[in-house]
Amino acid sequence: MGTGIVANASVTLPWTFPGLRTGAMVVWLGAALLLVLLAAGYLRQRALRLHAGDPVMAQFLGAPPVALLTVGAGALLLGRPLMGSEAALDVDWVLWSLGTVLGLVTACTVPYLMVTRHRFAPDAAFGGWLMPVVPPMVSAATGALLIPHAPAGQLRLALLLACYAMLGLGLIAALLVIALIYGRLIHHEAPSGAVVPTVWIGAGALGQAVAALGALAAAAPSALPAPYAQGTVVLALLGGLGVWGFAMLWLTLATGLTVRTIQTGLPFAATWWSFIFPVGACVTACNSLAAQTGSDAFKWIAVASYGLLVLAWIVVAGRSALHAAEHMCQWAVAGRARRPAVGTAPRGDGTTPLAEGVHAGARPAVEARRPGLDPTAEVVGAAALAADDEG
């Protein structure tokens, strides 16, 4: 998510900069590679049911669909020089379709689990609750890129209408969750520690809605009659400006809480990726409004925000790589410690001496971990929050 939007947002900037396109292409390739590696690693864990049963980990099941969608959009925006226009379009269709289906499943299933199986304290609401409902909005924004490539007629119209429906699904659900989070912030103690970065996800959801409105308005004339196509432009501008204003309010609140927490200590965690995708979504929102209005103010805000996005991504990606390297070293040391010592003489029955308290032939005990404490899940979670990082 996070890495993907760093690449994709560069394409929407109002001005071009030397080397930016090449750098964005390299970042997109890195995001695509991470998507493949981390998806394979997660599937190998076979931990889906375990994570779905955890009230916290279940929320982040919304990250993989967004990763698929952002990498797919990057193929269309940045991958054409490498793979050709037709192949890039095919890759985007496949990843968009897969990400959309998974996103709709997540948007319906996770709230159902929250209602029927999970139990929450009055102060349990946090920014992660937005993760399951954001993917349909990302599908709407990235699906707008595919509308001109869909067959003209009913299929193209159906795609446009589906994107608007998914935008409504995600935006209204996000507003309901944001109300819950705001109530939690007002009525209970302010969040602290690694939970604070997740507050930024609210700004990301709102920014994504603005970007989706603008993208769909640009694609609507190829599928809708003139009066309704003009209506989408009005909705994108007036509705987008209103939602953008609320996004700036939420961004200010998130910034204040983050600065407050930094003063007392903000420990590194996978949730730091919550800084990346929301800022990237705000960049695309400003770019969309700049394109519709021609406002220089929005252009400068978009460019400045993108600069902050790149700096934040460098910091978070670097800390994540260091954190992963430390875990790999710990696993290697633990693996060597579990091996029998070289030169240990076998017993008369052909077995080697076992650790005290474990009899010969017994199966080794397996330590039970909560999903959130599993080092492997932590690495996957770090990438999932990014933005994704795959996306």
PDB file of N, CA, C and O in Angstrom, residues 190-230:
ATOM      1  N   ALA A 190      -6.752   9.692  25.815  1.00  0.00           N
ATOM      2  CA  ALA A 190      -6.140   9.803  24.491  1.00  0.00           C
ATOM      3  C   ALA A 190      -5.249   8.592  24.220  1.00  0.00           C
ATOM      4  O   ALA A 190      -4.597   8.074  25.131  1.00  0.00           O
ATOM      5  N   PRO A 191      -5.220   8.113  22.975  1.00  0.00           N
ATOM      6  CA  PRO A 191      -4.371   6.958  22.663  1.00  0.00           C
ATOM      7  C   PRO A 191      -2.902   7.299  22.840  1.00  0.00           C
ATOM      8  O   PRO A 191      -2.499   8.463  22.800  1.00  0.00           O
ATOM      9  N   SER A 192      -2.108   6.284  23.044  1.00  0.00           N
ATOM     10  CA  SER A 192      -0.677   6.481  23.253  1.00  0.00           C
ATOM     11  C   SER A 192       0.086   5.343  22.590  1.00  0.00           C
ATOM     12  O   SER A 192      -0.496   4.339  22.166  1.00  0.00           O
ATOM     13  N   GLY A 193       1.379   5.511  22.489  1.00  0.00           N
ATOM     14  CA  GLY A 193       2.236   4.448  21.968  1.00  0.00           C
ATOM     15  C   GLY A 193       1.975   4.143  20.513  1.00  0.00           C
ATOM     16  O   GLY A 193       1.665   5.024  19.697  1.00  0.00           O
ATOM     17  N   ALA A 194       2.066   2.864  20.167  1.00  0.00           N
ATOM     18  CA  ALA A 194       2.004   2.430  18.767  1.00  0.00           C
ATOM     19  C   ALA A 194       0.620   2.575  18.154  1.00  0.00           C
ATOM     20  O   ALA A 194       0.478   2.432  16.938  1.00  0.00           O
ATOM     21  N   VAL A 195      -0.420   2.853  18.957  1.00  0.00           N
ATOM     22  CA  VAL A 195      -1.772   3.004  18.410  1.00  0.00           C
ATOM     23  C   VAL A 195      -1.951   4.360  17.740  1.00  0.00           C
ATOM     24  O   VAL A 195      -2.762   4.504  16.810  1.00  0.00           O
ATOM     25  N   VAL A 196      -1.198   5.361  18.158  1.00  0.00           N
ATOM     26  CA  VAL A 196      -1.402   6.730  17.682  1.00  0.00           C
ATOM     27  C   VAL A 196      -1.312   6.854  16.165  1.00  0.00           C
ATOM     28  O   VAL A 196      -2.148   7.536  15.548  1.00  0.00           O
ATOM     29  N   PRO A 197      -0.325   6.241  15.485  1.00  0.00           N
ATOM     30  CA  PRO A 197      -0.263   6.406  14.020  1.00  0.00           C
ATOM     31  C   PRO A 197      -1.526   5.969  13.287  1.00  0.00           C
ATOM     32  O   PRO A 197      -1.808   6.488  12.196  1.00  0.00           O
ATOM     33  N   THR A 198      -2.294   5.049  13.865  1.00  0.00           N
ATOM     34  CA  THR A 198      -3.488   4.582  13.169  1.00  0.00           C
ATOM     35  C   THR A 198      -4.565   5.657  13.050  1.00  0.00           C
ATOM     36  O   THR A 198      -5.471   5.536  12.228  1.00  0.00           O
ATOM     37  N   VAL A 199      -4.465   6.715  13.860  1.00  0.00           N
ATOM     38  CA  VAL A 199      -5.427   7.808  13.740  1.00  0.00           C
ATOM     39  C   VAL A 199      -5.335   8.438  12.350  1.00  0.00           C
ATOM     40  O   VAL A 199      -6.328   8.948  11.814  1.00  0.00           O
ATOM     41  N   TRP A 200      -4.151   8.403  11.743  1.00  0.00           N
ATOM     42  CA  TRP A 200      -3.956   8.998  10.427  1.00  0.00           C
ATOM     43  C   TRP A 200      -4.777   8.303   9.344  1.00  0.00           C
ATOM     44  O   TRP A 200      -5.041   8.890   8.282  1.00  0.00           O
ATOM     45  N   ILE A 201      -5.189   7.076   9.572  1.00  0.00           N
ATOM     46  CA  ILE A 201      -5.920   6.331   8.547  1.00  0.00           C
ATOM     47  C   ILE A 201      -7.225   7.038   8.192  1.00  0.00           C
ATOM     48  O   ILE A 201      -7.706   6.947   7.054  1.00  0.00           O
ATOM     49  N   GLY A 202      -7.802   7.772   9.144  1.00  0.00           N
ATOM     50  CA  GLY A 202      -9.030   8.522   8.852  1.00  0.00           C
ATOM     51  C   GLY A 202      -8.819   9.541   7.745  1.00  0.00           C
ATOM     52  O   GLY A 202      -9.650   9.683   6.843  1.00  0.00           O
ATOM     53  N   ALA A 203      -7.697  10.261   7.800  1.00  0.00           N
ATOM     54  CA  ALA A 203      -7.395  11.229   6.745  1.00  0.00           C
ATOM     55  C   ALA A 203      -7.186  10.523   5.408  1.00  0.00           C
ATOM     56  O   ALA A 203      -7.555  11.042   4.350  1.00  0.00           O
ATOM     57  N   GLY A 204      -6.587   9.324   5.449  1.00  0.00           N
ATOM     58  CA  GLY A 204      -6.383   8.568   4.219  1.00  0.00           C
ATOM     59  C   GLY A 204      -7.691   8.151   3.578  1.00  0.00           C
ATOM     60  O   GLY A 204      -7.843   8.217   2.343  1.00  0.00           O
ATOM     61  N   ALA A 205      -8.650   7.704   4.393  1.00  0.00           N
ATOM     62  CA  ALA A 205      -9.949   7.302   3.853  1.00  0.00           C
ATOM     63  C   ALA A 205     -10.657   8.477   3.198  1.00  0.00           C
ATOM     64  O   ALA A 205     -11.231   8.364   2.104  1.00  0.00           O
ATOM     65  N   LEU A 206     -10.615   9.645   3.844  1.00  0.00           N
ATOM     66  CA  LEU A 206     -11.281  10.826   3.290  1.00  0.00           C
ATOM     67  C   LEU A 206     -10.575  11.306   2.022  1.00  0.00           C
ATOM     68  O   LEU A 206     -11.222  11.661   1.022  1.00  0.00           O
ATOM     69  N   GLY A 207      -9.246  11.309   2.047  1.00  0.00           N
ATOM     70  CA  GLY A 207      -8.502  11.718   0.859  1.00  0.00           C
ATOM     71  C   GLY A 207      -8.742  10.787  -0.316  1.00  0.00           C
ATOM     72  O   GLY A 207      -8.831  11.228  -1.467  1.00  0.00           O
ATOM     73  N   GLN A 208      -8.863   9.493  -0.024  1.00  0.00           N
ATOM     74  CA  GLN A 208      -9.131   8.537  -1.088  1.00  0.00           C
ATOM     75  C   GLN A 208     -10.491   8.784  -1.721  1.00  0.00           C
ATOM     76  O   GLN A 208     -10.661   8.624  -2.939  1.00  0.00           O
ATOM     77  N   ALA A 209     -11.467   9.194  -0.929  1.00  0.00           N
ATOM     78  CA  ALA A 209     -12.791   9.499  -1.469  1.00  0.00           C
ATOM     79  C   ALA A 209     -12.731  10.683  -2.425  1.00  0.00           C
ATOM     80  O   ALA A 209     -13.369  10.677  -3.492  1.00  0.00           O
ATOM     81  N   VAL A 210     -11.958  11.716  -2.066  1.00  0.00           N
ATOM     82  CA  VAL A 210     -11.822  12.891  -2.944  1.00  0.00           C
ATOM     83  C   VAL A 210     -11.163  12.488  -4.257  1.00  0.00           C
ATOM     84  O   VAL A 210     -11.608  12.887  -5.346  1.00  0.00           O
ATOM     85  N   ALA A 211     -10.094  11.694  -4.170  1.00  0.00           N
ATOM     86  CA  ALA A 211      -9.407  11.248  -5.392  1.00  0.00           C
ATOM     87  C   ALA A 211     -10.323  10.406  -6.266  1.00  0.00           C
ATOM     88  O   ALA A 211     -10.308  10.522  -7.500  1.00  0.00           O
ATOM     89  N   ALA A 212     -11.142   9.544  -5.643  1.00  0.00           N
ATOM     90  CA  ALA A 212     -12.056   8.700  -6.412  1.00  0.00           C
ATOM     91  C   ALA A 212     -13.113   9.539  -7.119  1.00  0.00           C
ATOM     92  O   ALA A 212     -13.451   9.283  -8.287  1.00  0.00           O
ATOM     93  N   LEU A 213     -13.648  10.551  -6.442  1.00  0.00           N
ATOM     94  CA  LEU A 213     -14.639  11.428  -7.078  1.00  0.00           C
ATOM     95  C   LEU A 213     -14.057  12.101  -8.320  1.00  0.00           C
ATOM     96  O   LEU A 213     -14.700  12.174  -9.371  1.00  0.00           O
ATOM     97  N   GLY A 214     -12.833  12.594  -8.207  1.00  0.00           N
ATOM     98  CA  GLY A 214     -12.212  13.255  -9.346  1.00  0.00           C
ATOM     99  C   GLY A 214     -11.915  12.305 -10.486  1.00  0.00           C
ATOM    100  O   GLY A 214     -12.143  12.630 -11.657  1.00  0.00           O
ATOM    101  N   ALA A 215     -11.408  11.109 -10.160  1.00  0.00           N
ATOM    102  CA  ALA A 215     -11.077  10.135 -11.203  1.00  0.00           C
ATOM    103  C   ALA A 215     -12.328   9.662 -11.933  1.00  0.00           C
ATOM    104  O   ALA A 215     -12.328   9.505 -13.164  1.00  0.00           O
ATOM    105  N   LEU A 216     -13.411   9.434 -11.212  1.00  0.00           N
ATOM    106  CA  LEU A 216     -14.641   8.975 -11.841  1.00  0.00           C
ATOM    107  C   LEU A 216     -15.276  10.075 -12.688  1.00  0.00           C
ATOM    108  O   LEU A 216     -15.859   9.800 -13.747  1.00  0.00           O
ATOM    109  N   ALA A 217     -15.167  11.332 -12.239  1.00  0.00           N
ATOM    110  CA  ALA A 217     -15.700  12.431 -13.042  1.00  0.00           C
ATOM    111  C   ALA A 217     -14.960  12.561 -14.365  1.00  0.00           C
ATOM    112  O   ALA A 217     -15.560  12.882 -15.404  1.00  0.00           O
ATOM    113  N   ALA A 218     -13.648  12.295 -14.344  1.00  0.00           N
ATOM    114  CA  ALA A 218     -12.869  12.356 -15.577  1.00  0.00           C
ATOM    115  C   ALA A 218     -13.241  11.234 -16.536  1.00  0.00           C
ATOM    116  O   ALA A 218     -13.172  11.404 -17.766  1.00  0.00           O
ATOM    117  N   ALA A 219     -13.640  10.070 -15.999  1.00  0.00           N
ATOM    118  CA  ALA A 219     -13.971   8.927 -16.849  1.00  0.00           C
ATOM    119  C   ALA A 219     -15.435   8.880 -17.251  1.00  0.00           C
ATOM    120  O   ALA A 219     -15.792   8.189 -18.209  1.00  0.00           O
ATOM    121  N   ALA A 220     -16.306   9.603 -16.538  1.00  0.00           N
ATOM    122  CA  ALA A 220     -17.753   9.508 -16.770  1.00  0.00           C
ATOM    123  C   ALA A 220     -18.195   9.874 -18.181  1.00  0.00           C
ATOM    124  O   ALA A 220     -19.120   9.247 -18.718  1.00  0.00           O
ATOM    125  N   PRO A 221     -17.618  10.890 -18.853  1.00  0.00           N
ATOM    126  CA  PRO A 221     -18.116  11.253 -20.189  1.00  0.00           C
ATOM    127  C   PRO A 221     -18.065  10.134 -21.210  1.00  0.00           C
ATOM    128  O   PRO A 221     -18.816  10.165 -22.199  1.00  0.00           O
ATOM    129  N   SER A 222     -17.212   9.138 -20.989  1.00  0.00           N
ATOM    130  CA  SER A 222     -17.140   8.031 -21.945  1.00  0.00           C
ATOM    131  C   SER A 222     -18.223   6.991 -21.720  1.00  0.00           C
ATOM    132  O   SER A 222     -18.366   6.064 -22.527  1.00  0.00           O
ATOM    133  N   ALA A 223     -19.011   7.147 -20.625  1.00  0.00           N
ATOM    134  CA  ALA A 223     -20.024   6.136 -20.324  1.00  0.00           C
ATOM    135  C   ALA A 223     -21.409   6.720 -20.076  1.00  0.00           C
ATOM    136  O   ALA A 223     -22.406   6.015 -20.254  1.00  0.00           O
ATOM    137  N   LEU A 224     -21.500   7.986 -19.670  1.00  0.00           N
ATOM    138  CA  LEU A 224     -22.786   8.588 -19.326  1.00  0.00           C
ATOM    139  C   LEU A 224     -23.178   9.655 -20.335  1.00  0.00           C
ATOM    140  O   LEU A 224     -22.317  10.292 -20.949  1.00  0.00           O
ATOM    141  N   PRO A 225     -24.490   9.914 -20.495  1.00  0.00           N
ATOM    142  CA  PRO A 225     -24.944  11.028 -21.333  1.00  0.00           C
ATOM    143  C   PRO A 225     -24.464  12.356 -20.756  1.00  0.00           C
ATOM    144  O   PRO A 225     -24.141  12.467 -19.566  1.00  0.00           O
ATOM    145  N   ALA A 226     -24.446  13.373 -21.596  1.00  0.00           N
ATOM    146  CA  ALA A 226     -23.847  14.660 -21.237  1.00  0.00           C
ATOM    147  C   ALA A 226     -24.382  15.268 -19.934  1.00  0.00           C
ATOM    148  O   ALA A 226     -23.583  15.693 -19.091  1.00  0.00           O
ATOM    149  N   PRO A 227     -25.711  15.348 -19.715  1.00  0.00           N
ATOM    150  CA  PRO A 227     -26.158  16.009 -18.478  1.00  0.00           C
ATOM    151  C   PRO A 227     -25.630  15.333 -17.223  1.00  0.00           C
ATOM    152  O   PRO A 227     -25.209  15.998 -16.271  1.00  0.00           O
ATOM    153  N   TYR A 228     -25.629  14.002 -17.208  1.00  0.00           N
ATOM    154  CA  TYR A 228     -25.182  13.288 -16.024  1.00  0.00           C
ATOM    155  C   TYR A 228     -23.661  13.322 -15.885  1.00  0.00           C
ATOM    156  O   TYR A 228     -23.121  13.350 -14.777  1.00  0.00           O
ATOM    157  N   ALA A 229     -22.962  13.313 -17.015  1.00  0.00           N
ATOM    158  CA  ALA A 229     -21.511  13.444 -16.960  1.00  0.00           C
ATOM    159  C   ALA A 229     -21.119  14.785 -16.356  1.00  0.00           C
ATOM    160  O   ALA A 229     -20.173  14.877 -15.561  1.00  0.00           O
ATOM    161  N   GLN A 230     -21.846  15.853 -16.716  1.00  0.00           N
ATOM    162  CA  GLN A 230     -21.588  17.163 -16.121  1.00  0.00           C
ATOM    163  C   GLN A 230     -21.887  17.153 -14.625  1.00  0.00           C
ATOM    164  O   GLN A 230     -21.192  17.799 -13.840  1.00  0.00           O
TER     165      GLN A 230
END
